[in-house]
């Protein structure tokens, strides 16, 4: 499993540990990732995504996972998020055609 946020695309960064004597050793700065489930009102199910804490806040600010994915361009989404967005659009179109 890659350590990339599926909402914000945050990924590990590299840097140095610096000792008192200023000896530098390589290290990785990992993003704060969590497996979070969001309730999709259009799909009527929970959607599980591997997201950072900032990603959770971003989704909440934009009014839920449905609103966030529909209002965000595909270039800013990961492949998993694009699949969920396509499912939401398909379900939304099906509901609109029934009316």
Coordinates of N, CA and C in Angstrom, one line a residue:
X1 N 0.9 -1.2 0.0 CA 0.0 0.0 0.0 C 0.9 1.2 0.0
X2 N 0.7 2.1 -0.9 CA 1.5 3.3 -1.0 C 1.0 4.3 0.1
X3 N 1.9 5.1 0.5 CA 1.6 6.1 1.5 C 1.3 7.4 0.9
X4 N 0.2 7.5 0.2 CA -0.3 8.7 -0.5 C -1.7 8.9 -0.2
X5 N -2.0 10.2 0.2 CA -3.4 10.6 0.5 C -4.2 10.6 -0.8
X6 N -5.4 10.0 -0.7 CA -6.2 9.9 -1.9 C -7.0 11.2 -2.2
X7 N -7.0 12.1 -1.3 CA -7.7 13.4 -1.4 C -6.7 14.5 -1.8
X8 N -5.7 14.7 -1.0 CA -4.7 15.8 -1.2 C -3.5 15.4 -1.9
X9 N -3.3 14.1 -2.2 CA -2.1 13.6 -2.8 C -0.8 13.9 -2.0
X10 N -0.9 14.0 -0.7 CA 0.3 14.1 0.1 C 1.0 12.8 0.1
X11 N 2.4 12.9 0.0 CA 3.2 11.7 0.0 C 4.5 11.9 0.8
X12 N 5.2 10.9 1.1 CA 6.4 11.0 2.0 C 7.4 12.0 1.4
X13 N 8.1 12.7 2.2 CA 9.2 13.6 1.8 C 10.4 13.1 2.5
X14 N 11.6 13.5 1.9 CA 12.8 13.0 2.5 C 13.6 14.2 3.0
X15 N 14.5 14.0 4.0 CA 15.2 15.0 4.6 C 16.4 14.4 5.4
X16 N 16.8 15.1 6.4 CA 17.9 14.7 7.2 C 17.6 14.8 8.7
X17 N 18.1 13.8 9.5 CA 18.2 13.9 10.9 C 19.6 14.6 11.1
X18 N 19.6 15.6 11.9 CA 20.9 16.4 12.2 C 21.2 16.2 13.7
X19 N 22.4 15.6 13.9 CA 22.8 15.4 15.3 C 23.4 16.7 15.9
X20 N 23.8 16.7 17.1 CA 24.4 17.8 17.8 C 25.7 18.2 17.1
X21 N 26.4 17.2 16.6 CA 27.7 17.4 15.9 C 27.5 17.7 14.4
X22 N 26.2 17.9 14.0 CA 25.8 18.2 12.7 C 26.1 17.1 11.6
X23 N 26.1 15.9 12.1 CA 26.2 14.7 11.2 C 24.8 14.5 10.6
X24 N 24.6 14.4 9.3 CA 23.3 14.3 8.7 C 23.1 12.9 8.2
X25 N 22.0 12.3 8.6 CA 21.6 11.0 8.1 C 20.2 11.1 7.5
X26 N 20.0 10.3 6.4 CA 18.7 10.4 5.7 C 17.6 9.9 6.6
X27 N 16.4 10.5 6.3 CA 15.2 10.1 7.0 C 14.0 10.4 6.1
X28 N 12.8 9.9 6.4 CA 11.6 10.1 5.7 C 10.6 10.8 6.6
X29 N 9.9 11.8 6.1 CA 8.8 12.4 6.8 C 7.5 11.9 6.2
X30 N 6.8 11.0 7.0 CA 5.6 10.4 6.5 C 4.4 11.2 6.7
X31 N 3.4 11.3 5.8 CA 2.1 12.0 6.1 C 1.3 11.3 7.1
X32 N 0.4 12.0 7.8 CA -0.4 11.5 8.8 C -1.7 10.9 8.2
X33 N -1.6 9.6 7.8 CA -2.6 8.9 7.0 C -3.5 8.0 7.9
X34 N -4.8 8.0 7.5 CA -5.8 7.1 8.2 C -6.7 6.5 7.2
X35 N -7.2 5.3 7.5 CA -8.3 4.7 6.7 C -9.6 5.3 7.2
X36 N -10.2 6.1 6.4 CA -11.4 6.8 6.8 C -12.6 6.4 6.0
X37 N -13.8 6.2 6.5 CA -14.9 5.9 5.7 C -15.9 7.1 5.7
X38 N -16.3 7.5 4.6 CA -17.2 8.6 4.4 C -18.5 8.1 3.9
X39 N -19.6 8.7 4.3 CA -20.9 8.3 3.9 C -21.3 9.0 2.6
X40 N -21.5 8.3 1.6 CA -21.9 8.9 0.3 C -23.4 8.8 0.2
X41 N -24.0 10.0 0.2 CA -25.5 10.1 0.2 C -26.1 9.7 -1.1
X42 N -25.4 9.9 -2.2 CA -25.8 9.6 -3.6 C -25.8 8.1 -3.8
X43 N -24.7 7.4 -3.4 CA -24.5 6.0 -3.5 C -25.3 5.2 -2.4
X44 N -25.5 5.9 -1.3 CA -26.2 5.2 -0.2 C -25.3 4.2 0.6
X45 N -24.0 4.3 0.4 CA -23.0 3.4 1.1 C -21.9 4.2 1.7
X46 N -21.1 3.5 2.5 CA -19.8 4.1 3.0 C -18.7 3.9 2.0
X47 N -17.9 4.9 1.8 CA -16.7 4.8 0.9 C -15.5 4.9 1.8
X48 N -14.6 3.9 1.7 CA -13.4 3.9 2.5 C -12.2 4.4 1.6
X49 N -11.5 5.4 2.2 CA -10.4 6.0 1.5 C -9.2 6.1 2.5
X50 N -8.0 6.1 2.0 CA -6.8 6.2 2.8 C -6.4 7.7 2.7
X51 N -6.7 8.5 3.7 CA -6.6 9.9 3.6 C -5.8 10.5 4.8
X52 N -5.2 11.7 4.6 CA -4.5 12.4 5.6 C -5.5 13.2 6.5
X53 N -5.1 13.7 7.6 CA -5.9 14.4 8.5 C -6.4 15.7 7.8
X54 N -5.6 16.3 7.0 CA -5.9 17.5 6.2 C -7.0 17.1 5.2
X55 N -6.9 15.9 4.6 CA -7.9 15.5 3.6 C -9.2 15.3 4.2
X56 N -9.3 14.8 5.5 CA -10.6 14.6 6.2 C -11.2 16.0 6.4
X57 N -10.4 17.0 6.8 CA -10.9 18.3 7.0 C -11.4 19.0 5.7
X58 N -10.7 18.7 4.6 CA -11.0 19.2 3.3 C -12.4 18.7 2.9
X59 N -12.6 17.4 3.0 CA -13.9 16.8 2.7 C -15.0 17.4 3.5
X60 N -14.8 17.6 4.8 CA -15.8 18.1 5.7 C -16.1 19.6 5.3
X61 N -15.1 20.3 5.0 CA -15.3 21.7 4.6 C -16.2 21.9 3.3
X62 N -16.0 21.0 2.4 CA -16.7 21.0 1.1 C -18.0 20.4 1.1
X63 N -18.5 19.9 2.3 CA -19.9 19.4 2.3 C -20.0 17.9 2.1
X64 N -19.0 17.1 2.4 CA -19.1 15.7 2.2 C -18.4 15.2 1.0
X65 N -18.2 13.9 1.0 CA -17.4 13.2 -0.1 C -18.1 13.4 -1.5
X66 N -19.4 13.4 -1.5 CA -20.0 13.6 -2.8 C -19.8 14.9 -3.4
X67 N -20.0 16.0 -2.6 CA -19.8 17.3 -3.1 C -18.3 17.6 -3.4
X68 N -17.4 17.1 -2.6 CA -16.0 17.3 -2.9 C -15.6 16.7 -4.2
X69 N -15.9 15.4 -4.4 CA -15.5 14.7 -5.6 C -16.1 15.3 -6.9
X70 N -17.4 15.7 -6.8 CA -18.1 16.3 -8.0 C -17.5 17.7 -8.3
X71 N -17.1 18.4 -7.4 CA -16.6 19.8 -7.6 C -15.1 19.8 -7.9
X72 N -14.4 18.7 -7.8 CA -12.9 18.7 -7.9 C -12.6 18.1 -9.3
X73 N -11.6 18.7 -10.0 CA -11.2 18.2 -11.3 C -10.5 16.9 -11.2
X74 N -10.5 16.1 -12.3 CA -9.9 14.8 -12.3 C -8.4 14.9 -12.1
X75 N -7.8 16.0 -12.5 CA -6.3 16.1 -12.4 C -5.9 16.2 -11.0
X76 N -6.7 16.6 -10.1 CA -6.4 16.7 -8.7 C -6.7 15.5 -7.9
X77 N -7.3 14.4 -8.5 CA -7.7 13.2 -7.8 C -6.8 12.0 -8.1
X78 N -6.7 11.1 -7.2 CA -6.0 9.9 -7.4 C -6.9 8.9 -8.2
X79 N -6.3 7.8 -8.7 CA -7.1 6.8 -9.5 C -8.3 6.3 -8.7
X80 N -8.1 6.0 -7.4 CA -9.2 5.4 -6.6 C -10.3 6.5 -6.5
X81 N -10.0 7.7 -6.3 CA -11.0 8.8 -6.1 C -11.7 9.0 -7.4
X82 N -11.0 8.8 -8.6 CA -11.7 9.0 -9.9 C -12.7 7.9 -10.1
X83 N -12.4 6.7 -9.6 CA -13.3 5.6 -9.8 C -14.6 5.8 -9.0
X84 N -14.4 6.3 -7.7 CA -15.6 6.7 -6.9 C -16.4 7.8 -7.5
X85 N -15.7 8.8 -8.0 CA -16.4 9.9 -8.7 C -17.2 9.5 -9.9
X86 N -16.7 8.5 -10.7 CA -17.4 8.0 -11.8 C -18.7 7.2 -11.3
X87 N -18.5 6.5 -10.2 CA -19.7 5.8 -9.7 C -20.8 6.7 -9.2
X88 N -20.3 7.8 -8.6 CA -21.3 8.8 -8.1 C -22.0 9.5 -9.3
X89 N -21.3 9.9 -10.3 CA -21.9 10.5 -11.5 C -22.8 9.6 -12.2
X90 N -22.5 8.3 -12.3 CA -23.4 7.3 -12.9 C -24.6 7.2 -12.2
X91 N -24.5 7.1 -10.8 CA -25.7 6.9 -10.0 C -26.6 8.2 -10.0
X92 N -25.9 9.3 -10.1 CA -26.7 10.6 -10.1 C -27.4 10.7 -11.4
X93 N -26.8 10.3 -12.5 CA -27.4 10.3 -13.9 C -28.6 9.4 -13.9
X94 N -28.5 8.2 -13.3 CA -29.5 7.2 -13.3 C -30.7 7.8 -12.5
X95 N -30.5 8.4 -11.4 CA -31.6 9.0 -10.6 C -32.2 10.2 -11.3
X96 N -31.5 11.0 -12.1 CA -32.0 12.1 -12.8 C -32.9 11.6 -14.0
X97 N -32.5 10.5 -14.6 CA -33.3 10.0 -15.7 C -34.6 9.3 -15.3
X98 N -34.7 8.9 -14.0 CA -35.9 8.3 -13.5 C -37.0 9.3 -13.3
X99 N -36.6 10.6 -13.0 CA -37.5 11.6 -12.7 C -38.3 12.1 -13.9

